[in-house]
PDB file of N, CA and C in Angstrom:
ATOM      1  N   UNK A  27     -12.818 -25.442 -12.512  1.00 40.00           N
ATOM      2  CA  UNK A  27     -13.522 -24.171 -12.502  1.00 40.00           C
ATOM      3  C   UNK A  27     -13.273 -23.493 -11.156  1.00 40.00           C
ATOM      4  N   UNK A  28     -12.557 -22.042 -11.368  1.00 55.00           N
ATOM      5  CA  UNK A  28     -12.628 -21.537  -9.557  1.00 55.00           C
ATOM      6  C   UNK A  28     -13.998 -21.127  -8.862  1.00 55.00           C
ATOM      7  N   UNK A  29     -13.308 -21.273  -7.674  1.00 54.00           N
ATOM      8  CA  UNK A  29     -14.920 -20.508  -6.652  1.00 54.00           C
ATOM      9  C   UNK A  29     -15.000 -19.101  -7.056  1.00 54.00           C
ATOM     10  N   UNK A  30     -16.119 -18.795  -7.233  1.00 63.00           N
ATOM     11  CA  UNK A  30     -16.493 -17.211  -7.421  1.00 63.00           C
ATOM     12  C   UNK A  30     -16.028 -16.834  -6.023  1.00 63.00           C
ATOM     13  N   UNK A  31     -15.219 -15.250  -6.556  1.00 67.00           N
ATOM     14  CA  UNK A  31     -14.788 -14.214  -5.547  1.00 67.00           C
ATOM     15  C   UNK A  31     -15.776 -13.580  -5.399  1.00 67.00           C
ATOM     16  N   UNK A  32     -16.418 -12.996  -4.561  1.00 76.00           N
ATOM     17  CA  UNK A  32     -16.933 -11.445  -3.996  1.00 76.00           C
ATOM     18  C   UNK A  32     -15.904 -10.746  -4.441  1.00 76.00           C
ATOM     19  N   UNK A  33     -17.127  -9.425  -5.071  1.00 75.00           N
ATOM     20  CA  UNK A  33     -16.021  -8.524  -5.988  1.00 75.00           C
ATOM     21  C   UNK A  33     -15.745  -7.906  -4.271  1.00 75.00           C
ATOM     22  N   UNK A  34     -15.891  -7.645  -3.291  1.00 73.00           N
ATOM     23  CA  UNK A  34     -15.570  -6.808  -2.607  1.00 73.00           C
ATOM     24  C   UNK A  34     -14.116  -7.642  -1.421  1.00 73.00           C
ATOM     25  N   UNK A  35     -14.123  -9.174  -1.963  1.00 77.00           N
ATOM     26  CA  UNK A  35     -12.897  -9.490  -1.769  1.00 77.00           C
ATOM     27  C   UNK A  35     -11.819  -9.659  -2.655  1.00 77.00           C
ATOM     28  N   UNK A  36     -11.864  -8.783  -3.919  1.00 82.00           N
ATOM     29  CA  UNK A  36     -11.303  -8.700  -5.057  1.00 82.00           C
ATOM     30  C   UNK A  36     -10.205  -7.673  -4.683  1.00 82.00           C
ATOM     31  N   UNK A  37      -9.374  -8.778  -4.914  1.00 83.00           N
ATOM     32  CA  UNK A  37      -7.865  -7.695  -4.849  1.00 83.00           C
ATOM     33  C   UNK A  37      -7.924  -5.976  -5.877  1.00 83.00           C
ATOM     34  N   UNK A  38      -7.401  -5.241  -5.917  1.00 82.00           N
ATOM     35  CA  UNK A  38      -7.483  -3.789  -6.975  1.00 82.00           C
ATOM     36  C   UNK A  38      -7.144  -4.174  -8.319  1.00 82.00           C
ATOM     37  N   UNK A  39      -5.523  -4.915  -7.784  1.00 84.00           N
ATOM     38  CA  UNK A  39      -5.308  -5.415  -9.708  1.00 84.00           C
ATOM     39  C   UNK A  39      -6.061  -6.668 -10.399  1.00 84.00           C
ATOM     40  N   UNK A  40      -7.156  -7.457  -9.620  1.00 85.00           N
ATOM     41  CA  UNK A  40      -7.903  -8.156 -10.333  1.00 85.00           C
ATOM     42  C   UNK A  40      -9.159  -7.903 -10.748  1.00 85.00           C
ATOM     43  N   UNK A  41      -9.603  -6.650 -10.446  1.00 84.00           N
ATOM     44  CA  UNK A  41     -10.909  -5.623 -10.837  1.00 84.00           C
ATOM     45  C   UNK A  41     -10.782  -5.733 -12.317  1.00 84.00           C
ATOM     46  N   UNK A  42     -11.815  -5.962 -12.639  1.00 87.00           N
ATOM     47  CA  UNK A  42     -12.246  -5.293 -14.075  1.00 87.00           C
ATOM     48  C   UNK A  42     -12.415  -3.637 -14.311  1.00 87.00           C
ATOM     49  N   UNK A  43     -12.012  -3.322 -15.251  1.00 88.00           N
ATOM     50  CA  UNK A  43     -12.227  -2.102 -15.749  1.00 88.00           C
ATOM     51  C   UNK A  43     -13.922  -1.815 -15.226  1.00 88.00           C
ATOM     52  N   UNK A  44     -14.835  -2.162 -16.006  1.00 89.00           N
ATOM     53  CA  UNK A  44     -15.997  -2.112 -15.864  1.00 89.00           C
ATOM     54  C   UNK A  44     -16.559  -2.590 -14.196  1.00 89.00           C
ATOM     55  N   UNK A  45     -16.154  -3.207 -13.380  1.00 86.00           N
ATOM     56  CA  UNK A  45     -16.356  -3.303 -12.475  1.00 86.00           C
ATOM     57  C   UNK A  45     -16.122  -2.306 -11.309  1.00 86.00           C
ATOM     58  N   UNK A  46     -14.456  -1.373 -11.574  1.00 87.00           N
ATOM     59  CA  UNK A  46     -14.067  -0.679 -10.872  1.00 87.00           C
ATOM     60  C   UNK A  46     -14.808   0.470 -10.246  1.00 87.00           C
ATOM     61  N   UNK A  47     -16.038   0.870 -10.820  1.00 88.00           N
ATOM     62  CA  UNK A  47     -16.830   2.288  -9.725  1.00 88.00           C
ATOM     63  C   UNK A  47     -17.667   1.263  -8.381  1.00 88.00           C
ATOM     64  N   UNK A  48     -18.133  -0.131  -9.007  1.00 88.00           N
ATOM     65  CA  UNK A  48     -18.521  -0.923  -7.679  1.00 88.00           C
ATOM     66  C   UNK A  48     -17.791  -1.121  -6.194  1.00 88.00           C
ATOM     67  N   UNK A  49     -16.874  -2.005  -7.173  1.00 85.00           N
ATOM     68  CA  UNK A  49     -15.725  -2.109  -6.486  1.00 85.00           C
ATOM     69  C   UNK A  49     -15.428  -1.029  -5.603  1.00 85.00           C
ATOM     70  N   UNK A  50     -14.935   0.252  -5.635  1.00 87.00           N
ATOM     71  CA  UNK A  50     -14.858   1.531  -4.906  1.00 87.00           C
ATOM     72  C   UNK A  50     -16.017   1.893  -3.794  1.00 87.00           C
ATOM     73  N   UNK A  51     -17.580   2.007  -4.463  1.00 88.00           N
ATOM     74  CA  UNK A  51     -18.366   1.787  -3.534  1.00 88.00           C
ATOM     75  C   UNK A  51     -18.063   1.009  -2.160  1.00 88.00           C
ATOM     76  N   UNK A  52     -17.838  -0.176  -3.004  1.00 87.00           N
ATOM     77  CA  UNK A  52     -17.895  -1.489  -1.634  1.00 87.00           C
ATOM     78  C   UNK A  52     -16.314  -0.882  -0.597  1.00 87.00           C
ATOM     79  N   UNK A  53     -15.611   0.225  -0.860  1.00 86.00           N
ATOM     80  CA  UNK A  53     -14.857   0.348   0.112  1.00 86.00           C
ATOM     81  C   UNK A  53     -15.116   1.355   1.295  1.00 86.00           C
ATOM     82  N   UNK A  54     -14.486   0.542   2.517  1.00 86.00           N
ATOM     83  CA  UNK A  54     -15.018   1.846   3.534  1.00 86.00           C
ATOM     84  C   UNK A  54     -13.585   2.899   3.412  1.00 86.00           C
ATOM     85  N   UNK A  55     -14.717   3.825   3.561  1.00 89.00           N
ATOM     86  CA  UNK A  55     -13.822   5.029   3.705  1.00 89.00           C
ATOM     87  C   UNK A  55     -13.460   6.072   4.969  1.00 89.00           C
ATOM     88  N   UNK A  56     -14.508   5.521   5.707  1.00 91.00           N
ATOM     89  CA  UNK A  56     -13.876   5.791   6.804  1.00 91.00           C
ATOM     90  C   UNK A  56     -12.628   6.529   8.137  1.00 91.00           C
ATOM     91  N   UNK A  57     -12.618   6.918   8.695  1.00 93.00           N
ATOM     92  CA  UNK A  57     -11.141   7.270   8.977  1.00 93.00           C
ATOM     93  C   UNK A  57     -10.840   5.798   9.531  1.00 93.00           C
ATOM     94  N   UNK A  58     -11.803   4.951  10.547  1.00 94.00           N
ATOM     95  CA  UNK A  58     -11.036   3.793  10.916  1.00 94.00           C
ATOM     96  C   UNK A  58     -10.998   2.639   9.861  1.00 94.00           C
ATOM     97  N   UNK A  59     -11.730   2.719   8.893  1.00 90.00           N
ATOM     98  CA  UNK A  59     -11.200   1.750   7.521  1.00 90.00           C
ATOM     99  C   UNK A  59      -9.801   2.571   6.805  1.00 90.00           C
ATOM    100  N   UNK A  60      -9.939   3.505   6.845  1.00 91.00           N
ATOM    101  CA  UNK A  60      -8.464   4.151   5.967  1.00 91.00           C
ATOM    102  C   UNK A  60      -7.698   3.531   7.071  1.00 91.00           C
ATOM    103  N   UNK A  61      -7.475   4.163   8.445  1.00 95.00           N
ATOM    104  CA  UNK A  61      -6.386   3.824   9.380  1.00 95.00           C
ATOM    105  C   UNK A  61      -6.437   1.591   9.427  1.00 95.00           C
ATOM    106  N   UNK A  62      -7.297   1.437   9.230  1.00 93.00           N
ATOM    107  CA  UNK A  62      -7.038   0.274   8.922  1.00 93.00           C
ATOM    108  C   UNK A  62      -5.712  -0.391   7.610  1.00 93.00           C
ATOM    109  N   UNK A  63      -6.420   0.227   6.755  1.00 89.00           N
ATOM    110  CA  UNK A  63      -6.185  -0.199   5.234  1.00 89.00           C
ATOM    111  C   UNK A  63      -4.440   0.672   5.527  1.00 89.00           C
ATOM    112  N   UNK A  64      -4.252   1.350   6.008  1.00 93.00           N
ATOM    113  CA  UNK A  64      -2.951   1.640   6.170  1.00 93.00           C
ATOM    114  C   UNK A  64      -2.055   0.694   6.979  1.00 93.00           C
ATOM    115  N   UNK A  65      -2.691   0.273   8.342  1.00 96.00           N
ATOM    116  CA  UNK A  65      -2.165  -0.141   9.149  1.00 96.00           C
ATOM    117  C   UNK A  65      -1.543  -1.819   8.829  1.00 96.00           C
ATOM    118  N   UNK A  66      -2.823  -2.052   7.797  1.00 91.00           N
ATOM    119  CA  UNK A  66      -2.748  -3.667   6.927  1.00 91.00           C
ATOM    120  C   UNK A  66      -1.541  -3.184   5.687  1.00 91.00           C
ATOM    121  N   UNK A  67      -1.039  -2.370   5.199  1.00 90.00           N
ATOM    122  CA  UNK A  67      -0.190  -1.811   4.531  1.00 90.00           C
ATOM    123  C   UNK A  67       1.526  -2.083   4.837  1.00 90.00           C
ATOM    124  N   UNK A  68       1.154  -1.296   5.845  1.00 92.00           N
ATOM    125  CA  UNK A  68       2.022  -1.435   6.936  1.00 92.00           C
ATOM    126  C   UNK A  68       2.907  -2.606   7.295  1.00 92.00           C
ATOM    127  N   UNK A  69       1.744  -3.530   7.896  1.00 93.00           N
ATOM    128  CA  UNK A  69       1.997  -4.983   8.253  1.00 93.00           C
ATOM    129  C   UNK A  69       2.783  -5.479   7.160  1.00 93.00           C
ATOM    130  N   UNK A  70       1.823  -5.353   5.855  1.00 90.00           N
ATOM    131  CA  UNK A  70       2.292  -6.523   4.734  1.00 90.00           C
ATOM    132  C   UNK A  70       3.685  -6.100   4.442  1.00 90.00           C
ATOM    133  N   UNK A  71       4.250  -4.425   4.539  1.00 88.00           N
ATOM    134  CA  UNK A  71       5.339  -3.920   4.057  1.00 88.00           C
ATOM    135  C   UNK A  71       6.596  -4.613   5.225  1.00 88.00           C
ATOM    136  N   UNK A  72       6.553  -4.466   6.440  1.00 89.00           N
ATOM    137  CA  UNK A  72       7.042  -4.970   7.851  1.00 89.00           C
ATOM    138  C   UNK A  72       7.447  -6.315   7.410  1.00 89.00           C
ATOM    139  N   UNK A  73       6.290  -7.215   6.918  1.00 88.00           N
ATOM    140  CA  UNK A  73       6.710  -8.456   7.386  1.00 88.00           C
ATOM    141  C   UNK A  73       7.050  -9.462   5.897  1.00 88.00           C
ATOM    142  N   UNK A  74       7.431  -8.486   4.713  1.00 86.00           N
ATOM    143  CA  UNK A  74       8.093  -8.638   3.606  1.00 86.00           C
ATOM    144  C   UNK A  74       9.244  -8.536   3.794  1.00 86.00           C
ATOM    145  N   UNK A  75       9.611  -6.620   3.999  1.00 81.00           N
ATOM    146  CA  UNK A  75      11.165  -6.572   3.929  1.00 81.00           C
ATOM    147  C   UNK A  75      12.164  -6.212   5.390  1.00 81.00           C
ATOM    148  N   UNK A  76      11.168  -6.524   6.189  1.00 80.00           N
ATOM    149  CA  UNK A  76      12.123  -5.614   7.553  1.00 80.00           C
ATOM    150  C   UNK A  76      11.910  -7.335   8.360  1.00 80.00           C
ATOM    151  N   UNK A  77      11.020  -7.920   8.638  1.00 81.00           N
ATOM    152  CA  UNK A  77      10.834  -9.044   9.829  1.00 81.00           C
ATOM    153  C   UNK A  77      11.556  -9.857   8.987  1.00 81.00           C
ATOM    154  N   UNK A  78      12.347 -10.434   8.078  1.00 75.00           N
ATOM    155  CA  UNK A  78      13.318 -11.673   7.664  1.00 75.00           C
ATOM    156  C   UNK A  78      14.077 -12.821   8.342  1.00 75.00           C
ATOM    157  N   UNK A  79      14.437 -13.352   8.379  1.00 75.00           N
ATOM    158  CA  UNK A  79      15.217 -14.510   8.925  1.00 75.00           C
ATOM    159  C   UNK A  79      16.467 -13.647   8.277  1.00 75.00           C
ATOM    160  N   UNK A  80      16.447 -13.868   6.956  1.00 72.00           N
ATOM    161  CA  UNK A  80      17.819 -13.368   6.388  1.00 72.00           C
ATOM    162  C   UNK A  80      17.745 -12.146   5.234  1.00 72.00           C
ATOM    163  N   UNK A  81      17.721 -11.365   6.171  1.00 65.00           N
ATOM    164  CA  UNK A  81      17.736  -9.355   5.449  1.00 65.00           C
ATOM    165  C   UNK A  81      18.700  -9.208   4.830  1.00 65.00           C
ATOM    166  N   UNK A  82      17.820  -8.104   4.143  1.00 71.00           N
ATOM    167  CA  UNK A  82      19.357  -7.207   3.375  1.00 71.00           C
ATOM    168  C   UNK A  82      18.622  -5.965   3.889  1.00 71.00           C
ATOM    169  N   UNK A  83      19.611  -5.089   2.427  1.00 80.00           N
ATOM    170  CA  UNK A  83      19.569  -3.119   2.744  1.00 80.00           C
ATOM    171  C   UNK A  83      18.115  -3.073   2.061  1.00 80.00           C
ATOM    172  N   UNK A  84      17.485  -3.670   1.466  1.00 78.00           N
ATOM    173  CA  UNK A  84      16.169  -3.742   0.717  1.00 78.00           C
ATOM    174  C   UNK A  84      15.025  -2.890   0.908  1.00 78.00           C
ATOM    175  N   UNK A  85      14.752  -3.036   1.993  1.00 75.00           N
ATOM    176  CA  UNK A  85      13.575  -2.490   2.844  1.00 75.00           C
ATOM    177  C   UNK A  85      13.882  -1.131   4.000  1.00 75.00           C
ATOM    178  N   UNK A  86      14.956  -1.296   3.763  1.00 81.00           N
ATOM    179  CA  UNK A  86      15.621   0.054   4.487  1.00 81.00           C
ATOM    180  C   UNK A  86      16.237   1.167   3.998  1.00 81.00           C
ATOM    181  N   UNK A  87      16.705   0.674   2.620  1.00 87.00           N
ATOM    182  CA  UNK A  87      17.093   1.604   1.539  1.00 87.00           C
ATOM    183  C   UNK A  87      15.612   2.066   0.550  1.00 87.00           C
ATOM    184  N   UNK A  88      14.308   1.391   0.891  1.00 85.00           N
ATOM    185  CA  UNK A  88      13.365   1.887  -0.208  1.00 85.00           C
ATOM    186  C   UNK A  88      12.807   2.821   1.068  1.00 85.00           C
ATOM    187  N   UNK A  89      12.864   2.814   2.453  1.00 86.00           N
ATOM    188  CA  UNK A  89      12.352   3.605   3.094  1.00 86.00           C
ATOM    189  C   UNK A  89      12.867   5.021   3.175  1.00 86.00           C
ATOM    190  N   UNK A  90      14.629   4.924   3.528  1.00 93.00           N
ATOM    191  CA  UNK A  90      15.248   6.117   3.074  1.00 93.00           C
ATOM    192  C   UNK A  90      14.888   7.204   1.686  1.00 93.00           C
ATOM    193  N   UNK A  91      15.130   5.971   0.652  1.00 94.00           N
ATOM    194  CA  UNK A  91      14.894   6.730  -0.325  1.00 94.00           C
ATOM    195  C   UNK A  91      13.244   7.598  -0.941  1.00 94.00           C
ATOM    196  N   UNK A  92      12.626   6.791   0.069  1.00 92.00           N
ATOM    197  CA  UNK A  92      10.685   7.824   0.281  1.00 92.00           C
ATOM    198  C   UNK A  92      11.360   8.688   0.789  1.00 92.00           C
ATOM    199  N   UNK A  93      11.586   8.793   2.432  1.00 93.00           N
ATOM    200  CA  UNK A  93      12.500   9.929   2.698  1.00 93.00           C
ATOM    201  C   UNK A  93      13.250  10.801   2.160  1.00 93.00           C
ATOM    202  N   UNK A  94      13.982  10.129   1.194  1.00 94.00           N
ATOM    203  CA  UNK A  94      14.933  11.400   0.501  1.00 94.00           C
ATOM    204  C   UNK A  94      13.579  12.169  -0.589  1.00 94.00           C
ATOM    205  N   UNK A  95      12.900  12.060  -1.332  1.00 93.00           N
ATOM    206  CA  UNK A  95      12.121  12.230  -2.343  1.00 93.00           C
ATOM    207  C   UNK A  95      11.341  13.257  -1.307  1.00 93.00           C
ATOM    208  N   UNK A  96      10.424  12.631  -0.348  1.00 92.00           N
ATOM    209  CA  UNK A  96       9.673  13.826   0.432  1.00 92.00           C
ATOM    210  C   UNK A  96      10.409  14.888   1.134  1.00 92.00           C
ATOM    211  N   UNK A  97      11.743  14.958   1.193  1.00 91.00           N
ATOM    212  CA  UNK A  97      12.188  15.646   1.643  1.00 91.00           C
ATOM    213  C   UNK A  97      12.724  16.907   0.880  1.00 91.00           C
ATOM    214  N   UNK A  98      12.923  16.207  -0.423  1.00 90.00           N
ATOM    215  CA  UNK A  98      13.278  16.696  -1.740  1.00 90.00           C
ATOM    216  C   UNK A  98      12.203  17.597  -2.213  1.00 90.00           C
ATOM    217  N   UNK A  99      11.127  17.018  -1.390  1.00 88.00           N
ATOM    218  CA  UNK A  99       9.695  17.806  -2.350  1.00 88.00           C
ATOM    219  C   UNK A  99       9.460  19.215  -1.490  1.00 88.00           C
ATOM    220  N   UNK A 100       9.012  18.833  -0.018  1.00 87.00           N
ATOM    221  CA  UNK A 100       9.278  19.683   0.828  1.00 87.00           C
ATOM    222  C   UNK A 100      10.002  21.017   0.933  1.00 87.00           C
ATOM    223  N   UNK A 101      11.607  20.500   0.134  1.00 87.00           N
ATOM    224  CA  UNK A 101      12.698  21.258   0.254  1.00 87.00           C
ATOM    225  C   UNK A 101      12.089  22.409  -0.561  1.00 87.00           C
ATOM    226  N   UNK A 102      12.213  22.139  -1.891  1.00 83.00           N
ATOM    227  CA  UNK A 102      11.801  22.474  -3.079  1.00 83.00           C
ATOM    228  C   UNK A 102      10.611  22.527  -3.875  1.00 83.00           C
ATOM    229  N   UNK A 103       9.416  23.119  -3.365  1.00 73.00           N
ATOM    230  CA  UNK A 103       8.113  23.268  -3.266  1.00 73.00           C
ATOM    231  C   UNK A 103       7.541  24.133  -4.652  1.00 73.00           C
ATOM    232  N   UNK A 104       8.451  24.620  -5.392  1.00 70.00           N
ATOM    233  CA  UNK A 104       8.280  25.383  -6.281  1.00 70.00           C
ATOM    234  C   UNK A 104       8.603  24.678  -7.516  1.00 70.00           C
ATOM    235  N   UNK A 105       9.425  23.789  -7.064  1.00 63.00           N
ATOM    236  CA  UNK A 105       9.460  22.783  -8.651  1.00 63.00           C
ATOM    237  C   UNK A 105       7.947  21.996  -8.920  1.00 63.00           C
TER     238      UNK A 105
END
């Protein structure tokens, strides 16, 4: 049998439907919880595809290609 989670240490994709307006409550919203929750973003993205022992174009080609898309949007504001 597992240990009960705290829904407020409940990952997003293991929320229940019915749980999800709690869940939201229990988040800070904050500017230094957002700049947090980004900054932990961040990290997890960093030390997936860029900090490796043995890299590829992976993590450098999905960054470009955000780049190309916002730039795309930017460009072209009317589409």
């Amino acid at each position: 049998l597992p240990a009960a989670v705290l829904l407020k240490d409940t990952k997003l994709m293991d929320v229940k439907l019915g749980q999800l307006g709690s869940w939201l409550a229990m988040r800070d919203f904050t500017p230094g919880g957002i700049m947090g929750a980004m900054q932990r973003g961040y990290n997890r993205y960093y030390n997936k595809y860029i900090n490796v022992r043995k890299g590829g174009l992976g993590g450098l080609s999905m960054v470009l290609a955000g780049y190309i898309v916002l730039s795309y949007m930017w460009s072209y504001s009317h589409v």
